[in-house]
N, CA, C and O of each residue as an XYZ file, in Angstrom:
416
protein
N      23.716     11.438     46.444
C      23.352     10.369     47.366
C      21.923      9.939     47.033
O      21.019     10.774     46.985
N      21.717      8.639     46.801
C      20.353      8.182     46.494
C      19.428      8.316     47.708
O      19.882      8.245     48.850
N      18.145      8.508     47.458
C      17.205      8.621     48.583
C      17.079      7.298     49.327
O      17.358      6.230     48.782
N      16.657      7.390     50.573
C      16.429      6.199     51.382
C      15.044      5.628     51.086
O      14.100      6.368     50.809
N      14.939      4.321     51.147
C      13.668      3.638     50.964
C      13.550      2.593     52.059
O      14.440      1.756     52.209
N      12.483      2.624     52.815
C      12.280      1.701     53.925
C      11.110      0.774     53.619
O      10.139      1.174     52.975
N      11.210     -0.463     54.085
C      10.134     -1.446     53.969
C       9.727     -1.866     55.378
O      10.584     -2.023     56.248
N       8.453     -2.044     55.606
C       7.975     -2.482     56.914
C       8.366     -3.933     57.157
O       8.697     -4.302     58.284
N       8.333     -4.745     56.133
C       8.719     -6.155     56.216
C       9.549     -6.491     54.995
O       9.501     -5.801     53.977
N      10.306     -7.558     55.116
C      11.123     -7.999     53.996
C      10.841     -9.447     53.657
O      10.102    -10.138     54.359
N      11.436     -9.886     52.582
C      11.208    -11.255     52.121
C      11.616    -12.315     53.151
O      10.919    -13.324     53.262
N      12.707    -12.142     53.909
C      13.019    -13.151     54.919
C      11.938    -13.314     55.994
O      11.886    -14.344     56.666
N      11.080    -12.307     56.159
C       9.961    -12.455     57.095
C       9.078    -13.638     56.696
O       8.596    -14.377     57.554
N       8.871    -13.811     55.401
C       8.039    -14.912     54.908
C       8.651    -16.241     55.339
O       7.945    -17.139     55.799
N       9.965    -16.360     55.188
C      10.634    -17.597     55.603
C      10.491    -17.826     57.103
O      10.320    -18.961     57.549
N      10.561    -16.752     57.878
C      10.412    -16.879     59.335
C       9.023    -17.392     59.697
O       8.882    -18.247     60.571
N       8.006    -16.874     59.029
C       6.645    -17.340     59.313
C       6.456    -18.782     58.848
O       5.727    -19.544     59.483
N       7.100    -19.160     57.751
C       7.055    -20.569     57.331
C       7.748    -21.442     58.369
O       7.293    -22.550     58.651
N       8.850    -20.950     58.943
C       9.518    -21.687     60.028
C       8.560    -21.916     61.194
O       8.539    -22.994     61.789
N       7.777    -20.904     61.512
C       6.861    -20.995     62.655
C       5.809    -22.079     62.472
O       5.389    -22.712     63.440
N       5.382    -22.293     61.226
C       4.337    -23.291     60.986
C       4.905    -24.618     60.498
O       4.162    -25.529     60.132
N       6.238    -24.714     60.498
C       6.874    -25.978     60.139
C       6.929    -26.260     58.658
O       7.117    -27.409     58.260
N       6.770    -25.253     57.837
C       6.849    -25.425     56.386
C       8.219    -24.937     55.900
O       8.585    -23.782     56.116
N       8.948    -25.803     55.262
C      10.258    -25.429     54.742
C      10.207    -25.543     53.224
O       9.764    -26.551     52.674
N      10.665    -24.500     52.566
C      10.720    -24.510     51.113
C      12.121    -24.098     50.690
O      12.419    -22.909     50.575
N      12.973    -25.076     50.462
C      14.349    -24.779     50.075
C      14.403    -24.064     48.729
O      15.269    -23.217     48.512
N      13.493    -24.397     47.834
C      13.463    -23.724     46.535
C      13.112    -22.243     46.710
O      13.728    -21.378     46.087
N      12.134    -21.959     47.550
C      11.746    -20.574     47.814
C      12.873    -19.825     48.512
O      13.162    -18.674     48.186
N      13.503    -20.485     49.470
C      14.625    -19.885     50.190
C      15.755    -19.535     49.227
O      16.339    -18.455     49.320
N      16.062    -20.432     48.314
C      17.113    -20.180     47.319
C      16.714    -19.032     46.401
O      17.541    -18.183     46.067
N      15.460    -19.005     45.997
C      14.953    -17.943     45.124
C      15.127    -16.566     45.770
O      15.477    -15.598     45.094
N      14.883    -16.485     47.070
C      14.962    -15.205     47.763
C      16.397    -14.694     47.910
O      16.596    -13.508     48.170
N      17.375    -15.541     47.754
C      18.766    -15.128     47.914
C      19.201    -14.107     46.861
O      20.195    -13.405     47.051
N      18.476    -14.024     45.773
C      18.850    -13.058     44.740
C      18.447    -11.627     45.101
O      18.862    -10.677     44.437
N      17.641    -11.475     46.150
C      17.202    -10.149     46.592
C      17.956     -9.787     47.870
O      18.099    -10.609     48.775
N      18.428     -8.560     47.929
C      19.208     -8.150     49.092
C      18.792     -6.759     49.561
O      18.260     -5.953     48.798
N      19.050     -6.513     50.819
C      18.796     -5.218     51.435
C      20.133     -4.641     51.889
O      21.059     -5.383     52.217
N      20.227     -3.317     51.906
C      21.459     -2.679     52.354
C      21.609     -2.729     53.866
O      22.706     -2.947     54.379
N      20.524     -2.532     54.568
C      20.548     -2.523     56.029
C      19.235     -3.101     56.543
O      18.196     -3.031     55.887
N      19.322     -3.670     57.733
C      18.133     -4.246     58.366
C      17.986     -3.634     59.753
O      18.940     -3.590     60.530
N      16.780     -3.163     60.052
C      16.449     -2.651     61.379
C      15.296     -3.479     61.919
O      14.263     -3.619     61.265
N      15.474     -4.018     63.097
C      14.424     -4.812     63.730
C      13.964     -4.117     64.998
O      14.773     -3.631     65.788
N      12.669     -4.078     65.177
C      12.082     -3.466     66.364
C      11.325     -4.558     67.118
O      10.272     -5.012     66.671
N      11.865     -4.976     68.263
C      11.189     -6.032     69.028
C       9.816     -5.591     69.531
O       9.602     -4.407     69.790
N       8.893     -6.529     69.670
C       7.598     -6.194     70.263
C       7.807     -5.668     71.686
O       8.699     -6.124     72.400
N       6.995     -4.729     72.077
C       7.087     -4.131     73.417
C       5.763     -4.337     74.145
O       4.717     -3.844     73.723
N       5.836     -5.075     75.244
C       4.627     -5.441     75.995
C       3.821     -4.221     76.435
O       2.591     -4.267     76.449
N       4.505     -3.122     76.797
C       3.811     -1.926     77.300
C       2.813     -1.361     76.294
O       1.804     -0.773     76.684
N       3.087     -1.534     75.013
C       2.215     -0.924     74.004
C       1.560     -1.943     73.079
O       0.793     -1.576     72.189
N       1.861     -3.220     73.288
C       1.363     -4.239     72.361
C      -0.150     -4.375     72.464
O      -0.699     -4.511     73.557
N      -0.812     -4.336     71.321
C      -2.261     -4.485     71.248
C      -2.574     -5.486     70.144
O      -2.058     -5.387     69.031
N      -3.416     -6.435     70.467
C      -3.905     -7.366     69.455
C      -5.056     -6.677     68.732
O      -6.009     -6.224     69.367
N      -4.970     -6.597     67.395
C      -6.026     -5.958     66.625
C      -6.108     -6.611     65.257
O      -5.563     -7.698     65.063
N      -6.776     -5.974     64.303
C      -6.932     -6.593     62.982
C      -5.617     -6.620     62.203
O      -5.513     -7.353     61.219
N      -4.611     -5.842     62.612
C      -3.286     -5.900     61.984
C      -2.377     -6.893     62.701
O      -1.598     -7.604     62.066
N      -2.481     -6.935     64.011
C      -1.672     -7.844     64.841
C      -2.610     -8.892     65.413
O      -3.234     -8.691     66.455
N      -2.697     -9.996     64.721
C      -3.644    -11.029     65.113
C      -3.103    -11.943     66.222
O      -3.875    -12.575     66.944
N      -1.766    -12.006     66.351
C      -1.192    -12.916     67.334
C      -1.106    -12.265     68.712
O      -1.039    -11.043     68.845
N      -1.111    -13.137     69.751
C      -0.927    -12.626     71.099
C       0.544    -12.236     71.290
O       1.372    -12.499     70.418
N       0.868    -11.617     72.418
C       2.209    -11.090     72.633
C       3.264    -12.189     72.610
O       4.345    -11.994     72.053
N       2.968    -13.339     73.206
C       3.939    -14.440     73.240
C       4.253    -14.924     71.819
O       5.406    -15.220     71.506
N       3.249    -15.003     70.978
C       3.461    -15.404     69.586
C       4.232    -14.326     68.830
O       5.051    -14.636     67.965
N       3.974    -13.077     69.152
C       4.721    -11.978     68.525
C       6.203    -12.062     68.880
O       7.060    -11.800     68.035
N       6.506    -12.422     70.112
C       7.910    -12.598     70.527
C       8.541    -13.736     69.744
O       9.655    -13.595     69.241
N       7.847    -14.858     69.633
C       8.355    -15.999     68.871
C       8.589    -15.603     67.416
O       9.620    -15.945     66.836
N       7.645    -14.891     66.833
C       7.793    -14.444     65.444
C       9.006    -13.534     65.312
O       9.783    -13.672     64.367
N       9.175    -12.618     66.238
C      10.334    -11.719     66.198
C      11.638    -12.511     66.269
O      12.584    -12.216     65.538
N      11.692    -13.504     67.134
C      12.904    -14.332     67.259
C      13.197    -15.070     65.953
O      14.349    -15.146     65.525
N      12.162    -15.610     65.325
C      12.336    -16.310     64.045
C      12.782    -15.328     62.954
O      13.657    -15.641     62.147
N      12.176    -14.152     62.941
C      12.550    -13.133     61.948
C      13.994    -12.707     62.156
O      14.759    -12.611     61.197
N      14.368    -12.452     63.397
C      15.741    -12.047     63.692
C      16.729    -13.133     63.269
O      17.780    -12.832     62.704
N      16.396    -14.386     63.540
C      17.276    -15.495     63.148
C      17.412    -15.580     61.631
O      18.505    -15.820     61.118
N      16.319    -15.385     60.919
C      16.377    -15.435     59.453
C      17.263    -14.324     58.891
O      18.093    -14.574     58.017
N      17.091    -13.104     59.388
C      17.914    -11.997     58.892
C      19.379    -12.182     59.265
O      20.269    -11.813     58.499
N      19.628    -12.747     60.426
C      21.008    -12.918     60.894
C      21.797    -13.887     60.014
O      23.027    -13.894     60.066
N      21.126    -14.695     59.217
C      21.855    -15.602     58.330
C      22.513    -14.861     57.178
O      23.481    -15.359     56.603
N      22.006    -13.671     56.825
C      22.548    -12.903     55.704
C      23.036    -11.512     56.083
O      23.825    -10.908     55.357
N      22.574    -11.009     57.202
C      22.823     -9.617     57.556
C      23.248     -9.514     59.018
O      23.184    -10.480     59.780
N      23.678     -8.323     59.377
C      23.919     -7.996     60.771
C      22.866     -6.944     61.152
O      23.135     -5.743     61.104
N      21.675     -7.403     61.527
C      20.588     -6.453     61.745
C      20.836     -5.543     62.946
O      21.448     -5.945     63.936
N      20.350     -4.319     62.837
C      20.378     -3.380     63.951
C      19.092     -3.577     64.747
O      18.000     -3.606     64.179
N      19.228     -3.712     66.055
C      18.059     -3.783     66.916
C      17.783     -2.359     67.384
O      18.607     -1.751     68.066
N      16.634     -1.841     67.017
C      16.281     -0.459     67.364
C      15.896     -0.425     68.841
O      14.988     -1.139     69.265
N      16.590      0.410     69.627
C      16.278      0.469     71.063
C      14.921      1.112     71.326
O      14.430      1.927     70.545
N      14.341      0.720     72.445
C      13.068      1.279     72.855
C      13.260      2.769     73.140
O      14.285      3.178     73.685
N      12.290      3.550     72.776
C      12.330      4.989     73.018
C      11.145      5.639     72.353
O      10.239      4.965     71.863
N      11.159      6.936     72.342
C      10.087      7.666     71.673
C      10.221      7.439     70.168
O      11.288      7.041     69.702
N       9.170      7.682     69.409
C       9.304      7.567     67.954
C      10.446      8.436     67.411
O      11.169      8.022     66.505
N      10.601      9.624     67.962
C      11.676     10.512     67.504
C      13.052      9.912     67.796
O      13.963     10.009     66.974
N      13.197      9.298     68.957
C      14.479      8.661     69.306
C      14.764      7.477     68.387
O      15.912      7.246     68.005
N      13.742      6.743     68.040
C      13.926      5.606     67.131
C      14.320      6.079     65.739
O      15.215      5.510     65.115
N      13.654      7.115     65.255
C      14.000      7.678     63.946
C      15.445      8.168     63.970
O      16.201      7.925     63.030
N      15.822      8.847     65.031
C      17.197      9.354     65.153
C      18.201      8.198     65.096
O      19.216      8.300     64.407
N      17.933      7.109     65.808
C      18.812      5.940     65.795
C      18.946      5.394     64.374
O      20.054      5.148     63.899
N      17.822      5.207     63.709
C      17.833      4.637     62.360
C      18.582      5.547     61.388
O      19.427      5.079     60.625
N      18.280      6.832     61.412
C      18.945      7.749     60.480
C      20.439      7.873     60.775
O      21.242      8.019     59.853
N      20.814      7.816     62.039
C      22.242      7.845     62.393
C      22.954      6.647     61.796
O      24.046      6.786     61.246
N      22.346      5.466     61.896
C      22.955      4.258     61.327
C      23.010      4.357     59.810
O      24.006      3.967     59.201
N      21.955      4.873     59.195
C      21.953      5.036     57.729
C      23.039      5.999     57.277
O      23.759      5.723     56.317
N      23.157      7.121     57.962
C      24.176      8.105     57.603
C      25.580      7.532     57.784
O      26.461      7.795     56.966
N      25.794      6.768     58.822
C      27.120      6.160     59.044
C      27.435      5.173     57.933
O      28.584      5.083     57.500
N      26.456      4.443     57.471
C      26.644      3.457     56.397
C      26.946      4.136     55.071
O      27.705      3.607     54.259
N      26.364      5.291     54.851
C      26.491      5.989     53.572
C      27.797      6.777     53.459
O      28.139      7.231     52.367
N      28.533      6.950     54.556
C      29.786      7.718     54.511
C      30.884      6.958     53.813
O      32.001      7.461     53.689
């Protein structure tokens, strides 16, 4: 069984952010179609822990909009898993359970 490899963001995220600023690049969108992921996990922003900092420059409302755009972009090619809110351990368990089910 090959090892698992996770990415914090994927190429469709770029398209989602371009959607947010009204920039459409059909050539770029077509170019990205040659790259694929086996599974997609999305973690919605959570108001209880959301902090604006040097990594998260947008306010919470903008983060929600970005998440919606990202989810819509992934949904065009994939059936993304929405990771439920919980402890980090519970989230890891959810993700690994889905990965193991996919690999069977």
